[in-house]
Short mmCIF file of C-alpha atoms in Angstrom, two decimals:
data_model
loop_
_atom_site.label_atom_id
_atom_site.label_comp_id
_atom_site.label_asym_id
_atom_site.label_seq_id
_atom_site.Cartn_x
_atom_site.Cartn_y
_atom_site.Cartn_z
CA MET A 111 -42.73 -34.19 -68.54
CA GLY A 112 -39.43 -33.45 -66.84
CA LEU A 113 -36.32 -35.61 -66.73
CA ILE A 114 -36.93 -36.29 -63.01
CA PRO A 115 -40.51 -37.29 -62.19
CA HIS A 116 -42.00 -35.61 -59.10
CA ASN A 117 -45.31 -34.75 -57.59
CA LEU A 118 -46.89 -31.35 -58.10
CA MET A 119 -46.30 -28.97 -55.26
CA PRO A 120 -49.57 -28.13 -53.45
CA VAL A 121 -49.14 -24.36 -53.83
CA GLY A 122 -52.12 -22.33 -52.77
CA THR A 123 -50.64 -18.89 -53.12
CA VAL A 124 -47.62 -17.85 -55.24
CA ARG A 125 -46.46 -14.36 -56.24
CA PRO A 126 -44.26 -14.91 -59.30
CA TYR A 127 -43.56 -11.22 -59.98
CA ASP A 128 -42.56 -10.62 -56.40
CA ILE A 129 -40.29 -13.66 -56.54
CA LEU A 130 -38.64 -12.45 -59.75
CA ILE A 131 -38.15 -8.91 -58.31
CA LEU A 132 -36.69 -10.38 -55.10
CA LEU A 133 -34.35 -12.72 -56.98
CA ALA A 134 -33.20 -9.81 -59.10
CA ILE A 135 -32.51 -7.39 -56.24
CA GLY A 136 -30.81 -10.12 -54.21
CA ALA A 137 -28.56 -11.08 -57.10
CA ILE A 138 -27.75 -7.42 -57.94
CA PHE A 139 -26.94 -6.52 -54.37
CA GLU A 140 -24.71 -9.57 -53.84
CA SER A 141 -22.94 -9.01 -57.19
CA ALA A 142 -22.30 -5.33 -56.40
CA THR A 143 -20.97 -6.01 -52.87
CA ARG A 144 -18.74 -8.91 -53.98
CA ILE A 145 -17.35 -6.86 -56.89
CA LEU A 146 -16.53 -4.04 -54.48
CA LEU A 147 -14.77 -6.50 -52.16
CA LEU A 148 -12.78 -7.85 -55.11
CA PHE A 149 -11.75 -4.31 -55.97
CA TYR A 150 -10.71 -3.60 -52.35
CA LYS A 151 -8.75 -6.86 -52.16
CA ARG A 152 -6.91 -6.24 -55.38
CA LYS A 153 -3.32 -5.16 -54.84
CA PRO A 154 -2.74 -1.56 -56.21
CA ASP A 155 -0.27 -1.16 -59.07
CA SER A 156 1.88 1.10 -56.91
CA ILE A 157 2.47 -1.76 -54.46
CA ARG A 158 3.12 -4.23 -57.25
CA LYS A 159 5.79 -1.89 -58.65
CA ARG A 160 7.34 -1.60 -55.20
CA GLU A 161 7.44 -5.38 -54.79
CA TYR A 162 9.04 -5.76 -58.19
CA ALA A 163 11.60 -3.07 -57.28
CA LEU A 164 12.35 -4.91 -54.01
CA LYS A 165 13.02 -8.16 -55.91
CA VAL A 166 15.44 -6.27 -58.19
CA LEU A 167 17.13 -4.77 -55.15
CA GLU A 168 17.45 -8.21 -53.55
CA GLN A 169 19.24 -9.48 -56.68
CA ARG A 170 21.60 -6.51 -56.62
CA VAL A 171 22.41 -7.19 -52.94
CA LYS A 172 23.21 -10.82 -53.70
CA LYS A 173 25.51 -9.82 -56.56
CA SER A 174 27.21 -7.20 -54.44
CA ARG A 175 27.79 -9.67 -51.58
CA ALA A 176 29.29 -12.15 -54.03
CA LEU A 177 32.02 -9.62 -54.84
CA GLY A 178 33.27 -9.81 -51.29
CA PRO A 179 34.98 -7.16 -49.13
CA PRO A 180 35.86 -4.70 -51.98
CA SER A 181 32.17 -3.92 -52.42
CA PHE A 182 31.38 -3.70 -48.68
CA VAL A 183 30.32 -0.02 -48.81
CA GLU A 184 28.05 -0.60 -51.82
CA THR A 185 26.56 -3.76 -50.23
CA SER A 186 25.74 -1.89 -46.99
CA LYS A 187 24.06 0.87 -48.95
CA LEU A 188 21.95 -1.59 -50.91
CA GLU A 189 21.01 -3.50 -47.76
CA ARG A 190 19.81 -0.33 -46.09
CA GLN A 191 17.75 0.50 -49.13
CA MET A 192 16.30 -3.02 -49.11
CA LEU A 193 15.42 -2.88 -45.42
CA ALA A 194 13.73 0.57 -45.87
CA GLU A 195 11.69 -0.81 -48.79
CA GLU A 196 10.64 -3.86 -46.83
CA LYS A 197 9.56 -1.67 -43.94
CA LYS A 198 7.54 0.54 -46.27
CA LEU A 199 5.84 -2.43 -47.91
CA THR A 200 5.00 -3.83 -44.44
CA GLU A 201 3.40 -0.52 -43.44
CA LEU A 202 1.39 -0.42 -46.68
CA ALA A 203 0.19 -4.02 -46.19
CA GLU A 204 -0.97 -3.17 -42.65
CA LYS A 205 -2.85 -0.11 -43.92
CA ARG A 206 -4.49 -2.18 -46.64
CA THR A 207 -5.50 -4.82 -44.10
CA VAL A 208 -7.12 -2.19 -41.84
CA LYS A 209 -8.89 -0.55 -44.82
CA LEU A 210 -10.17 -3.92 -46.06
CA GLU A 211 -11.57 -4.74 -42.57
CA GLN A 212 -13.34 -1.40 -42.49
CA ASN A 213 -14.85 -1.94 -45.96
CA GLU A 214 -15.96 -5.44 -45.07
CA LYS A 215 -17.67 -4.14 -41.93
CA LEU A 216 -19.35 -1.42 -43.99
CA ILE A 217 -20.66 -3.94 -46.53
CA LYS A 218 -21.85 -6.24 -43.76
CA ASN A 219 -23.80 -3.31 -42.24
CA LEU A 220 -25.23 -2.46 -45.67
CA GLY A 221 -26.37 -6.11 -45.90
CA TYR A 222 -28.22 -5.79 -42.57
CA ALA A 223 -29.85 -2.57 -43.75
CA PHE A 224 -30.85 -4.21 -47.08
CA ASN A 225 -32.46 -7.13 -45.22
CA ILE A 226 -34.44 -4.75 -42.99
CA ILE A 227 -35.71 -2.86 -46.01
CA VAL A 228 -36.82 -6.04 -47.78
CA LEU A 229 -38.46 -7.30 -44.58
CA PHE A 230 -40.29 -3.94 -44.15
CA CYS A 231 -41.42 -3.76 -47.79
CA TRP A 232 -42.78 -7.33 -47.89
CA TYR A 233 -43.83 -7.57 -44.20
CA GLY A 234 -46.68 -10.02 -43.79
CA VAL A 235 -46.70 -10.92 -47.49
CA PRO A 236 -46.18 -14.65 -48.27
CA VAL A 237 -44.48 -15.09 -51.62
CA MET A 238 -45.48 -18.74 -51.56
CA GLU A 239 -47.96 -20.62 -49.41
CA PHE A 240 -49.01 -24.26 -49.44
CA SER A 241 -52.72 -25.22 -49.32
CA GLY A 242 -54.02 -28.24 -47.47
CA GLU A 243 -56.98 -28.55 -49.86
CA ARG A 244 -54.62 -29.23 -52.76
CA ILE A 245 -52.93 -32.13 -50.93
CA LEU A 246 -55.84 -34.38 -50.06
CA SER A 247 -58.77 -35.58 -52.17
CA PRO A 248 -61.16 -32.77 -53.20
CA ASP A 249 -64.06 -35.01 -52.04
CA MET A 250 -62.87 -34.81 -48.42
CA ILE A 251 -64.30 -32.14 -46.19
CA LEU A 252 -61.56 -30.71 -43.98
CA SER A 253 -61.73 -28.42 -41.04
CA GLN A 254 -59.53 -25.33 -41.09
CA LYS A 255 -57.15 -26.92 -38.59
CA GLU A 256 -56.92 -30.18 -40.59
CA SER A 257 -56.21 -28.21 -43.77
CA GLN A 258 -53.53 -26.16 -42.06
CA ASN A 259 -51.87 -29.25 -40.55
CA ALA A 260 -51.74 -30.90 -43.99
CA ALA A 261 -50.17 -27.74 -45.46
CA ILE A 262 -47.58 -27.56 -42.70
CA SER A 263 -46.62 -31.27 -43.17
CA ALA A 264 -46.24 -30.75 -46.94
CA PHE A 265 -44.23 -27.58 -46.50
CA ASP A 266 -41.84 -29.24 -44.03
CA ALA A 267 -41.43 -32.23 -46.38
CA TYR A 268 -40.69 -30.15 -49.51
CA LEU A 269 -38.34 -27.70 -47.79
CA PHE A 270 -36.53 -30.17 -45.45
CA PRO A 271 -34.09 -29.40 -43.95
CA LEU A 272 -34.39 -25.75 -44.86
CA SER A 273 -37.61 -25.32 -42.79
CA TYR A 274 -35.73 -26.38 -39.64
CA LEU A 275 -32.55 -24.26 -40.02
CA GLY A 276 -31.69 -21.62 -37.44
CA ILE A 277 -33.14 -18.28 -36.58
CA GLY A 278 -32.65 -16.83 -40.07
CA VAL A 279 -35.59 -18.82 -41.55
CA LYS A 280 -37.76 -17.80 -38.58
CA ILE A 281 -36.89 -14.13 -39.14
CA SER A 282 -37.83 -14.45 -42.83
CA LYS A 283 -41.36 -15.54 -41.76
CA LEU A 284 -42.01 -12.59 -39.42
CA GLY A 285 -45.50 -11.18 -39.92
CA LEU A 286 -46.84 -14.05 -42.04
CA ALA A 287 -50.35 -15.24 -41.19
CA ASN A 288 -49.36 -18.90 -41.61
CA PRO A 289 -45.58 -18.98 -41.03
CA ARG A 290 -45.31 -22.77 -40.87
CA SER A 291 -46.76 -23.36 -44.32
CA SER A 292 -45.47 -20.29 -46.21
CA THR A 293 -42.29 -18.42 -46.91
CA GLY A 294 -41.40 -14.72 -46.89
CA ALA A 295 -39.44 -12.43 -49.11
CA LEU A 296 -36.12 -12.68 -47.26
CA LEU A 297 -35.73 -16.36 -48.03
CA VAL A 298 -35.98 -15.64 -51.77
CA VAL A 299 -33.44 -12.85 -51.50
CA TRP A 300 -31.06 -15.05 -49.57
CA ALA A 301 -31.42 -17.83 -52.11
CA ALA A 302 -30.33 -15.39 -54.89
CA GLN A 303 -27.48 -14.09 -52.74
CA THR A 304 -26.22 -17.58 -51.92
CA THR A 305 -26.24 -18.61 -55.63
CA VAL A 306 -24.41 -15.46 -56.75
CA GLY A 307 -22.04 -15.73 -53.85
CA LYS A 308 -20.92 -19.22 -54.89
CA ILE A 309 -20.44 -18.01 -58.44
CA MET A 310 -18.36 -15.03 -57.20
CA ASP A 311 -16.27 -17.42 -55.02
CA GLY A 312 -15.33 -19.28 -58.20
CA VAL A 313 -14.51 -16.06 -60.06
CA GLU A 314 -12.37 -14.89 -57.15
CA ALA A 315 -10.50 -18.20 -57.06
CA LEU A 316 -9.73 -17.94 -60.78
CA CYS A 317 -8.51 -14.31 -60.40
CA ARG A 318 -5.92 -15.24 -57.77
#
C-alpha cells in the first residue's frame, strides 16, 4: 500500500523494457547535449586572464591619473593600452556569442533528428495502452466501440491535461492504432528529457 491511495490504472498493454530503454536514451541524449552547452558557455581561461589583466590595467590608470600632469605621458600610454584591451575583449565576446548560437542551432537540429529516429524505430508501437475491459465490471458485455470509449475516457482522465497539450502530443501518437487511448515512444523520451533538463538547469544555476 502506497502513501497516497489511488485506483489501479486500467492498463491493457505496457512495454516496460521499451519504456526503460526510451527513458535511458532520452536522459543520456539530454545530459550529453546540456553538458556540451555548458562547455560552450563556459568562458575560456584565456579570456579570464585578459579580463584580469584589464582590471589591473584600470587600477594602474587610476593611480597614474592621481599623480596629475607630471605623469600625463604615462597615463595616455596606459589609457591606449586599456582601450585596445577593451576592444579586443569585445571582439572575443562577439565571436563567442556567434559560436554559441551556431552550436545551439546544431544541437537543436540534432534533437530534431533524434526525435525522428525514435519515431521511426517505434512507429506504430504503443508503449502503454488503456483497456476498456479493465475499467468496467467483467460481468458486463461491451461492444468494441463501448470498450474503446471507456479506454479513451480513462486515458484522458489519468493524463489530463497532458492529453490535450499542443501538437507535440499528437505527433508522438503518429501511427498508433488507438491514439486516443495509448501513448507512443516520443512522449516517454520527452518525459526523460524534461526531467534531466530541469536537473541541469539547477546545476547550471549553481555553476554561475
